[in-house]
Amino acid sequence: MTMEKPKRRSRAWFEKQDRDGFVHRSWTSKAGHPPDEFDGRPVIGICNTWSELTPCNSHFRELAEFVKRGVLEAGGFPLEFPVMSLGETQLRPTAMLFRNLASMDVEESIRGNPIDGVVLLMGCDKTTPALMMGAASCGLPTIGVSGGPMLNGKFRGKDIGSGTGVWMMSEMVRGGQMTQEEFVEAEGCMNRSSGTCMTMGTASTMASMIEALGMSLPGNAAIPAPDTRRNRLAQLSGRRIVQMVEEDLTMDKIMTREAFENAIRVNAAIGGSTNAVIHLLAMAGRMGIELTLEDWDKLGSHLPCLVNLQPSGHYLMEDFYYAGGVPAVMREIKHLLHLDAPTVNGRAIGDNIKDAPCYNRDVIKTIDEPFKEAAGIAVLKGNLAPDGAVIKPSAASPQLLKHRGRAVVFESIEDLHARLDDPNLDIDETCVMVLKNCGPCGYPGMAEVGNMPLPSKVLMKGISDMVRISDARMSGTAYGTVVLHTSPEAAVGGPLALVRTGDMIQLDVGERSLHLEVSDEELARRRTEWTPPERPTRGYAKLYVDHVQQAHLGADLDFLVGRSGAPVPRESH
């Protein structure tokens, strides 16, 4: 009896015996593929974000080869394809502007090609959510492989963390505690290998989120990029994706509401980036799962931070991996997780973590003796943020989590830079710095400028933190009492647009309150005087500002929310 071949998308390209089948096979075989590779075996697309403009992903050519090795070993047919690479350190005005564009690149590349399953090579901040969002809109069997963090930075006998060390040392130079020569010397000491930031910045946070969601093999998030175990995991992921295609283990079977709840709780336990909020909201939107900003507060804000890692703590990602990584953290909070949530390796998350060891309790604390209490991301609301704003208490100064101060307003990032160090600027450490027009439409793209540098006159006093409020984001490597993602943003007429220097602002993180002490009547009067800022008039930037959602919804483009699946398109000839 002849076994019926499985229904795979790639068969619509390579099995046809007509003119179109000739074209599909013949042109593909130019790369040296023998005829038997078109026999119906699973075609695995390897989505690669390698780019010399994205230094964090500089090792992805090698990583892709290990994925291919695994695919071939399992009887699959690997075909690598590039997508737009989003390098946080180089791309202007912000990589976030292009997250949605890259997701479109991924989605259309998958849907338009003979692909049965996908391996996503993800590294620098926005590449992870962009690839996940694009793949989610197609819904094929998919597995994530992160690039891993770089090695610990070493400067004059001490560990320094990428991002976190930059923000700290820059303020030290401005405050007179570090020389310019020392600052320049640190440049060559911080980034010693390939890989993403080795702090718990957005890249490591999002890699941890992928693991918590069950979309990668266990241990994926923290293996250092230069470690050969990273290559082994890539090879094993290549093997596994072939099996996932055979099992029809699609994304919707893994990325459930329960999986997102697990991820939110893990984010609290690791002291993860505020950027995870906006990315997981967008990813859930692509999956058609109802996830709200309020869920972040309800599910995670009361949880402790267990991981002693910069920017909230002391250690770095290399130490985190040696201590046990994400599995050790998840085991510590297993009573809070949906342990039956499925994962890409075919096992439930509870089975994956039940024996996960912890080798260093100074890095990964216990739930009974956590690193910081109630350190999850808090969601604030009030007349200054009707749709919400976020703050990361674990990275803030405890004495500033309840604060009332006089607003000092900067209308744009250029205004901030122009006046910040003006000796005549009327500001002290009791004031509240307010930055406008840096949200999704305002920048555009919602840049990581929310962790505003402090005025030099404040730094000279030895002060290292002030309350800062904006509609922007901040790097996951940053720290401070910084209120972010204020929604609606100033550029669309949110209340933030109406704040004036001298207004009093009350912040009360315990009460989840952000209040502007100005009457509704006065705000209405100010609104009549408000003029919207100019918007882009052409290209992708115009498409973006015309369709981007506000931060509390995930800042996806409104027409991309939801899934279209991956039906086989009509022929091209």
XYZ file of C-alpha atoms in Angstrom:
573
model
C 0.000 0.000 0.000
C 1.365 3.416 -0.974
C 1.669 5.898 1.904
C -0.007 9.220 1.188
C 2.430 12.098 1.234
C 1.807 14.734 3.906
C 0.174 17.978 2.835
C 3.056 20.428 2.758
C 3.125 23.859 1.214
C 6.378 23.210 -0.633
C 4.787 20.422 -2.682
C 2.771 23.084 -4.528
C 6.086 24.369 -5.875
C 8.374 21.379 -6.260
C 6.069 18.433 -7.001
C 4.403 19.836 -10.091
C 5.485 18.186 -13.343
C 4.553 21.071 -15.629
C 6.329 24.210 -16.773
C 5.995 25.879 -13.378
C 7.422 22.871 -11.540
C 10.329 22.877 -13.999
C 11.022 26.532 -13.136
C 10.794 26.056 -9.375
C 13.077 23.005 -9.288
C 15.535 23.995 -11.988
C 16.357 27.430 -10.662
C 16.606 26.195 -7.064
C 18.926 23.355 -8.114
C 21.436 25.917 -9.425
C 22.808 26.007 -5.882
C 23.878 22.379 -6.286
C 20.839 20.588 -4.909
C 20.418 17.061 -6.360
C 16.994 16.007 -7.700
C 16.092 13.891 -4.667
C 15.982 16.977 -2.440
C 12.700 17.830 -4.178
C 11.079 14.547 -3.110
C 8.628 16.100 -0.688
C 10.850 16.422 2.371
C 10.063 19.438 4.606
C 11.478 22.700 3.289
C 12.778 24.727 6.211
C 13.232 28.447 5.823
C 16.044 29.922 7.917
C 15.170 33.568 8.492
C 18.499 35.333 8.999
C 19.018 38.847 10.337
C 22.777 38.858 9.760
C 24.140 42.264 8.794
C 27.398 44.120 9.215
C 25.223 47.086 10.214
C 23.913 45.012 13.139
C 27.073 44.118 15.096
C 25.120 42.067 17.654
C 24.164 39.626 14.869
C 27.597 39.445 13.242
C 27.976 35.709 13.938
C 24.705 34.649 12.314
C 26.313 33.336 9.129
C 28.023 30.661 11.209
C 24.930 30.093 13.333
C 22.830 29.499 10.216
C 25.246 26.792 9.069
C 24.665 24.860 12.287
C 20.914 25.160 11.822
C 21.296 23.814 8.284
C 23.362 20.907 9.575
C 20.567 19.972 11.955
C 17.880 20.290 9.283
C 19.807 18.028 6.926
C 20.428 15.457 9.655
C 16.677 15.258 10.290
C 15.834 14.838 6.616
C 14.749 18.390 5.834
C 15.684 20.758 3.007
C 17.111 24.014 4.482
C 16.892 27.263 2.532
C 18.241 30.426 4.134
C 16.727 33.815 3.383
C 17.522 37.352 4.578
C 15.189 39.916 6.081
C 15.710 43.503 7.147
C 18.105 43.594 10.085
C 17.429 46.081 12.882
C 20.581 47.198 14.650
C 19.745 49.240 17.723
C 23.189 50.824 17.893
C 23.279 52.176 14.316
C 19.788 52.545 12.889
C 18.260 56.045 13.000
C 15.950 57.588 14.030
C 15.219 54.373 15.943
C 15.069 50.671 15.160
C 11.564 50.651 16.625
C 10.325 52.640 13.632
C 11.197 49.656 11.452
C 10.070 46.782 13.704
C 6.736 46.591 11.921
C 8.351 46.942 8.496
C 10.704 44.032 9.224
C 7.751 41.994 10.428
C 6.082 42.584 7.058
C 9.289 41.458 5.348
C 9.253 38.234 7.381
C 5.546 37.581 6.875
C 5.573 38.063 3.124
C 8.835 36.149 2.653
C 7.379 33.142 4.454
C 4.002 33.245 2.750
C 5.334 33.806 -0.751
C 7.936 31.029 -0.767
C 7.933 27.185 -0.650
C 8.402 26.976 3.118
C 6.920 24.360 5.465
C 8.625 25.392 8.713
C 10.727 28.324 9.896
C 13.789 28.876 12.070
C 14.095 32.484 13.227
C 17.633 33.758 13.892
C 17.085 36.621 16.321
C 19.487 38.844 18.203
C 19.524 42.622 18.534
C 16.504 44.114 20.291
C 13.882 44.594 17.599
C 14.827 41.581 15.470
C 13.211 39.243 17.999
C 9.721 40.802 18.107
C 9.825 41.652 14.393
C 10.543 38.062 13.378
C 8.067 36.635 15.872
C 5.324 39.025 14.734
C 5.867 38.227 11.060
C 5.990 34.488 11.657
C 2.905 34.665 13.901
C 0.890 36.215 11.088
C 1.673 33.129 8.989
C 1.420 30.512 11.724
C 3.670 27.767 10.336
C 5.712 25.482 12.620
C 8.357 27.882 13.929
C 11.284 27.776 16.335
C 13.395 30.642 17.629
C 17.182 30.634 17.913
C 18.661 33.665 19.650
C 22.183 34.874 18.978
C 23.110 35.044 22.656
C 24.769 37.749 24.756
C 28.364 38.863 24.341
C 31.030 38.131 26.938
C 31.250 40.271 30.059
C 32.928 43.633 29.606
C 36.195 44.091 31.502
C 37.526 47.524 32.455
C 40.355 48.090 34.930
C 39.672 44.936 36.873
C 35.904 45.304 36.989
C 33.001 43.943 34.960
C 31.123 46.554 32.956
C 27.808 46.015 31.245
C 26.890 47.164 27.764
C 24.439 50.028 27.745
C 24.261 50.278 31.516
C 27.962 51.127 31.732
C 27.640 53.662 28.913
C 24.823 55.558 30.632
C 26.645 55.460 33.962
C 30.071 56.503 32.683
C 28.651 59.227 30.464
C 27.036 60.840 33.504
C 30.288 60.398 35.449
C 32.161 62.350 32.756
C 29.553 65.106 32.768
C 29.613 65.177 36.567
C 33.418 65.308 36.764
C 33.947 61.823 38.309
C 35.578 60.311 35.174
C 37.984 61.724 32.590
C 37.292 61.782 28.868
C 40.391 59.646 28.338
C 39.077 56.934 30.669
C 35.720 57.064 28.906
C 37.362 56.474 25.513
C 39.483 53.640 26.928
C 36.323 51.876 28.108
C 35.031 51.720 24.514
C 37.400 48.891 23.646
C 36.787 47.072 26.927
C 33.028 46.830 26.933
C 32.226 44.929 23.727
C 34.663 42.024 23.555
C 32.830 39.518 21.349
C 29.909 38.940 19.049
C 26.476 38.879 20.634
C 23.866 41.156 22.129
C 24.128 43.352 25.219
C 25.184 41.222 28.187
C 23.023 43.155 30.616
C 19.337 42.304 31.071
C 18.555 44.759 28.312
C 15.855 44.339 25.719
C 17.747 41.772 23.642
C 18.315 39.409 26.571
C 14.840 40.138 27.912
C 13.199 39.235 24.613
C 15.326 36.106 24.260
C 14.093 35.166 27.730
C 10.515 35.908 26.676
C 10.833 33.567 23.687
C 12.059 30.821 25.995
C 9.293 31.524 28.530
C 6.701 31.410 25.741
C 7.968 27.956 24.807
C 9.109 29.090 21.359
C 12.759 28.028 21.751
C 14.609 25.066 23.136
C 15.358 25.278 26.884
C 18.459 27.321 27.694
C 18.311 29.349 24.480
C 18.177 32.796 26.092
C 21.438 32.976 28.011
C 24.147 30.905 26.268
C 26.900 33.415 25.384
C 27.281 34.033 21.664
C 30.912 32.771 21.453
C 30.136 29.624 23.482
C 30.083 26.478 21.318
C 26.922 25.436 23.141
C 25.166 28.180 21.189
C 26.081 26.379 17.955
C 24.946 23.063 19.360
C 21.579 24.529 20.291
C 21.256 25.902 16.750
C 21.946 22.451 15.311
C 19.438 20.809 17.654
C 16.880 23.463 16.700
C 17.456 22.584 13.053
C 16.699 18.956 13.817
C 13.654 19.841 15.880
C 11.956 22.077 13.302
C 11.788 19.165 10.860
C 10.032 17.085 13.495
C 7.689 19.999 14.259
C 6.619 20.118 10.606
C 5.945 16.385 10.678
C 3.922 16.838 13.891
C 2.138 19.925 12.528
C 3.164 21.764 15.708
C 2.158 25.259 14.630
C 2.618 28.531 16.517
C -0.983 28.800 17.666
C -0.587 25.563 19.627
C 2.261 27.074 21.652
C 1.659 30.833 21.820
C -1.532 30.685 23.869
C -2.907 33.101 26.432
C -1.339 30.890 29.126
C 2.066 31.148 27.443
C 1.873 34.952 27.477
C 0.902 34.921 31.142
C 3.971 32.779 31.842
C 6.160 35.249 29.961
C 4.839 38.249 31.897
C 5.638 36.541 35.189
C 9.089 35.490 34.032
C 9.783 39.064 32.940
C 9.130 40.221 36.500
C 11.368 37.505 37.950
C 14.322 38.379 35.706
C 13.946 42.159 36.069
C 13.232 42.414 32.356
C 13.045 45.446 30.107
C 9.997 47.710 29.868
C 10.270 47.173 26.111
C 8.938 43.649 26.628
C 5.551 45.225 27.353
C 5.152 46.818 23.961
C 6.591 43.825 22.082
C 4.498 41.138 23.779
C 1.356 43.221 23.299
C 2.143 43.396 19.574
C 2.977 39.681 19.347
C -0.262 38.754 21.131
C -2.151 41.000 18.738
C -0.720 39.107 15.781
C -1.822 35.816 17.355
C -5.330 37.120 17.966
C -4.888 36.777 21.735
C -6.414 39.409 23.991
C -3.596 40.828 26.093
C -3.771 44.276 27.660
C -1.503 46.711 29.420
C -3.503 46.061 32.576
C -2.533 42.370 32.388
C 1.082 43.372 32.968
C 0.181 45.028 36.238
C -2.290 42.357 37.336
C -0.067 39.372 36.535
C 3.439 40.597 37.211
C 3.786 43.863 39.109
C 3.522 42.276 42.558
C 6.137 39.610 41.829
C 9.717 39.838 43.102
C 12.836 40.141 40.992
C 15.034 37.094 41.564
C 17.925 37.882 39.231
C 20.801 40.061 40.422
C 21.702 41.436 37.000
C 22.465 44.872 35.597
C 20.748 47.307 35.243
C 18.743 46.324 38.347
C 21.634 44.505 40.030
C 25.283 43.548 39.767
C 25.976 40.579 37.477
C 25.830 40.069 33.708
C 24.303 37.545 31.297
C 27.391 35.338 31.173
C 27.059 34.883 34.938
C 23.321 34.293 34.543
C 23.938 31.427 32.129
C 26.497 29.777 34.408
C 24.041 30.121 37.312
C 21.288 28.240 35.469
C 19.605 30.783 33.200
C 15.892 31.057 32.504
C 15.050 27.409 33.405
C 16.385 27.946 36.942
C 14.291 31.102 37.329
C 11.159 29.400 36.007
C 11.635 26.486 38.370
C 11.830 28.942 41.268
C 8.449 30.463 40.322
C 6.850 27.258 39.020
C 3.895 27.640 41.390
C 2.994 30.810 39.473
C 3.225 29.312 35.985
C 0.973 27.320 33.699
C 3.141 24.211 33.799
C 1.129 22.364 31.168
C 1.861 24.997 28.514
C 3.371 23.244 25.455
C 6.761 24.127 23.995
C 8.585 23.600 20.712
C 10.473 20.561 22.002
C 7.186 18.713 22.387
C 7.226 18.744 26.165
C 5.256 20.877 28.602
C 7.080 23.785 30.203
C 6.777 22.067 33.580
C 8.618 19.011 32.303
C 11.378 21.197 30.858
C 12.089 22.990 34.132
C 11.339 20.408 36.825
C 15.000 19.445 37.281
C 16.581 22.790 36.297
C 19.541 23.422 38.631
C 20.738 26.709 40.106
C 24.503 26.907 40.574
C 24.840 30.393 42.042
C 22.329 31.816 44.504
C 24.034 35.193 44.458
C 22.941 35.558 40.829
C 19.549 33.802 40.955
C 17.847 34.258 44.307
C 15.047 32.158 45.769
C 11.405 33.157 45.838
C 11.587 33.219 49.645
C 14.611 35.527 49.690
C 14.342 37.506 46.423
C 16.714 40.108 45.092
C 13.995 42.779 45.154
C 10.395 42.653 46.359
C 7.428 43.589 44.130
C 9.707 44.540 41.267
C 7.590 43.721 38.214
C 6.643 46.426 35.724
C 3.976 48.758 37.137
C 1.259 50.362 35.026
C 0.328 53.931 35.951
C -2.862 55.787 35.092
C -4.268 59.229 35.751
C -5.152 62.412 33.939
C -1.610 62.559 32.536
C -1.804 59.015 31.149
C -5.458 58.033 30.565
C -4.456 54.930 28.596
C -1.501 54.113 30.800
C 2.226 54.514 31.284
C 4.841 52.111 32.640
C 7.700 52.204 35.125
C 10.247 49.597 36.181
C 10.479 49.876 39.975
C 13.460 47.514 40.222
C 15.561 50.029 38.262
C 14.228 53.103 40.093
C 15.234 54.922 43.268
C 12.878 53.783 46.060
C 12.595 57.259 47.568
C 11.305 58.656 44.265
C 8.536 56.115 43.695
C 6.237 58.541 45.507
C 7.082 62.082 44.512
C 5.526 65.478 43.860
C 7.513 67.985 41.862
C 7.489 70.956 39.540
C 7.514 70.093 35.842
C 10.385 71.224 33.647
C 9.190 70.646 30.103
C 11.189 69.890 26.969
C 9.128 70.040 23.779
C 11.417 67.742 21.787
C 14.663 65.820 22.047
C 16.427 68.737 20.358
C 15.020 71.117 22.973
C 16.324 68.803 25.701
C 19.836 68.681 24.283
C 19.917 72.435 23.695
C 18.893 73.442 27.234
C 19.950 70.554 29.478
C 23.281 72.031 30.560
C 22.285 75.686 30.369
C 23.371 77.177 33.727
C 20.257 79.355 33.618
C 17.896 76.369 33.409
C 15.593 76.611 36.426
C 15.776 73.022 37.662
C 16.885 71.015 40.671
C 16.640 67.407 41.810
C 13.098 67.892 43.177
C 11.731 68.749 39.731
C 10.079 66.355 37.278
C 11.625 66.311 33.808
C 8.980 66.018 31.062
C 9.873 65.163 27.469
C 7.255 65.436 24.710
C 6.863 64.314 21.105
C 8.957 61.158 21.329
C 6.176 58.565 21.014
C 5.196 56.355 18.062
C 4.037 59.261 15.863
C 6.106 61.996 17.454
C 9.664 60.857 16.882
C 8.503 58.947 14.771
C 9.045 55.418 16.034
C 9.142 55.909 19.816
C 12.897 56.135 20.346
C 14.858 55.077 23.435
C 15.286 58.592 24.783
C 13.083 58.337 27.868
C 16.027 57.932 30.247
C 16.923 61.590 29.852
C 20.390 62.595 31.068
C 20.275 64.737 34.164
C 21.248 68.422 34.024
C 24.910 68.967 34.790
C 24.053 71.335 37.672
C 22.228 68.401 39.332
C 25.006 65.905 38.587
C 27.554 68.241 40.143
C 25.713 67.862 43.447
C 26.272 64.114 43.341
C 22.626 63.427 42.464
C 22.189 60.435 40.140
C 18.409 60.175 39.677
C 15.331 62.328 39.126
C 11.760 61.576 38.132
C 11.465 61.669 34.352
C 8.274 61.317 32.287
C 7.865 60.923 28.531
C 5.979 59.160 25.757
C 9.246 57.544 24.674
C 10.840 54.199 25.502
C 14.193 53.592 27.167
C 16.834 50.991 26.568
C 16.408 47.864 28.622
C 19.975 48.466 29.786
C 18.987 51.822 31.327
C 17.945 52.609 34.876
C 16.363 55.354 36.950
C 12.939 56.568 38.059
C 11.674 56.881 34.530
C 7.998 56.867 33.492
C 7.649 55.663 29.910
C 5.130 54.911 27.139
C 2.746 57.660 28.331
C -0.403 57.113 26.287
C -1.893 58.805 24.367
C 1.344 60.435 23.252
C 1.872 64.175 22.915
C 2.013 64.175 19.101
C -1.605 62.987 18.834
C -2.858 65.423 21.459
C -2.556 63.339 24.600
C -2.534 65.212 27.929
C 1.278 65.127 27.889
C 1.110 67.706 25.080
C -0.567 70.165 27.447
C 1.948 70.075 30.314
C 3.785 73.358 30.914
C 6.852 74.188 32.943
C 5.795 75.038 36.467
C 2.883 72.592 36.626
C 2.950 70.244 39.601
C 2.989 66.497 38.934
C 2.293 63.719 41.417
C 3.797 60.255 40.924
C 2.663 57.458 43.243
C 3.784 54.059 41.992
C 2.220 52.293 44.973
C -1.165 53.759 44.039
C -0.429 53.356 40.303
C -1.131 57.046 39.855
C 0.296 59.738 37.558
C -1.523 63.020 38.063
C -1.114 66.505 36.609
C -2.328 69.144 39.073
C -4.114 71.234 36.473
C -7.889 71.625 36.270
C -9.900 70.088 33.467
C -11.020 73.600 32.488
C -7.433 74.815 32.137
C -6.440 71.739 30.146
C -9.385 72.342 27.815
C -8.269 75.929 27.332
C -4.706 74.839 26.586
C -5.985 72.324 24.062
C -7.482 75.107 21.976
C -3.987 76.604 21.720
C -2.231 73.333 20.885
C -0.853 72.828 17.370
C -0.062 69.276 16.176
C 3.532 68.747 15.049
C 4.331 68.187 11.388
C 4.179 64.600 10.158
C 6.191 62.742 7.489
C 4.719 63.159 4.011
C 6.129 60.212 2.074
C 7.579 56.725 2.227
C 7.402 54.203 5.020
C 7.492 56.896 7.717
C 4.191 58.291 6.382
C 2.647 54.814 6.248
C 3.831 54.259 9.811
C 2.438 57.434 11.391
C -0.833 57.083 9.481
C -1.441 53.587 10.862
C 0.593 53.024 14.030
C -1.335 52.190 17.177
C -0.554 53.822 20.495
C 1.897 52.310 22.958
C -0.723 50.710 25.219
C -1.795 48.590 22.231
C 1.722 47.532 21.214
C 2.488 50.136 18.513
C 1.768 47.709 15.679
C 0.283 48.984 12.426
C -3.487 48.737 12.661
C -3.823 46.745 9.437
C -1.278 44.121 10.572
C -3.083 43.053 13.742
C -4.281 39.456 13.492
C -3.263 36.551 11.286
C -3.639 35.747 7.609
C -2.157 32.263 7.731
C -0.009 30.891 4.927
C -2.230 29.636 2.108
C -0.361 28.821 -1.094
C -0.509 31.907 -3.346
C -1.402 31.721 -7.037
C 1.380 30.992 -9.513
C 3.751 33.713 -10.663
C 3.831 32.790 -14.357
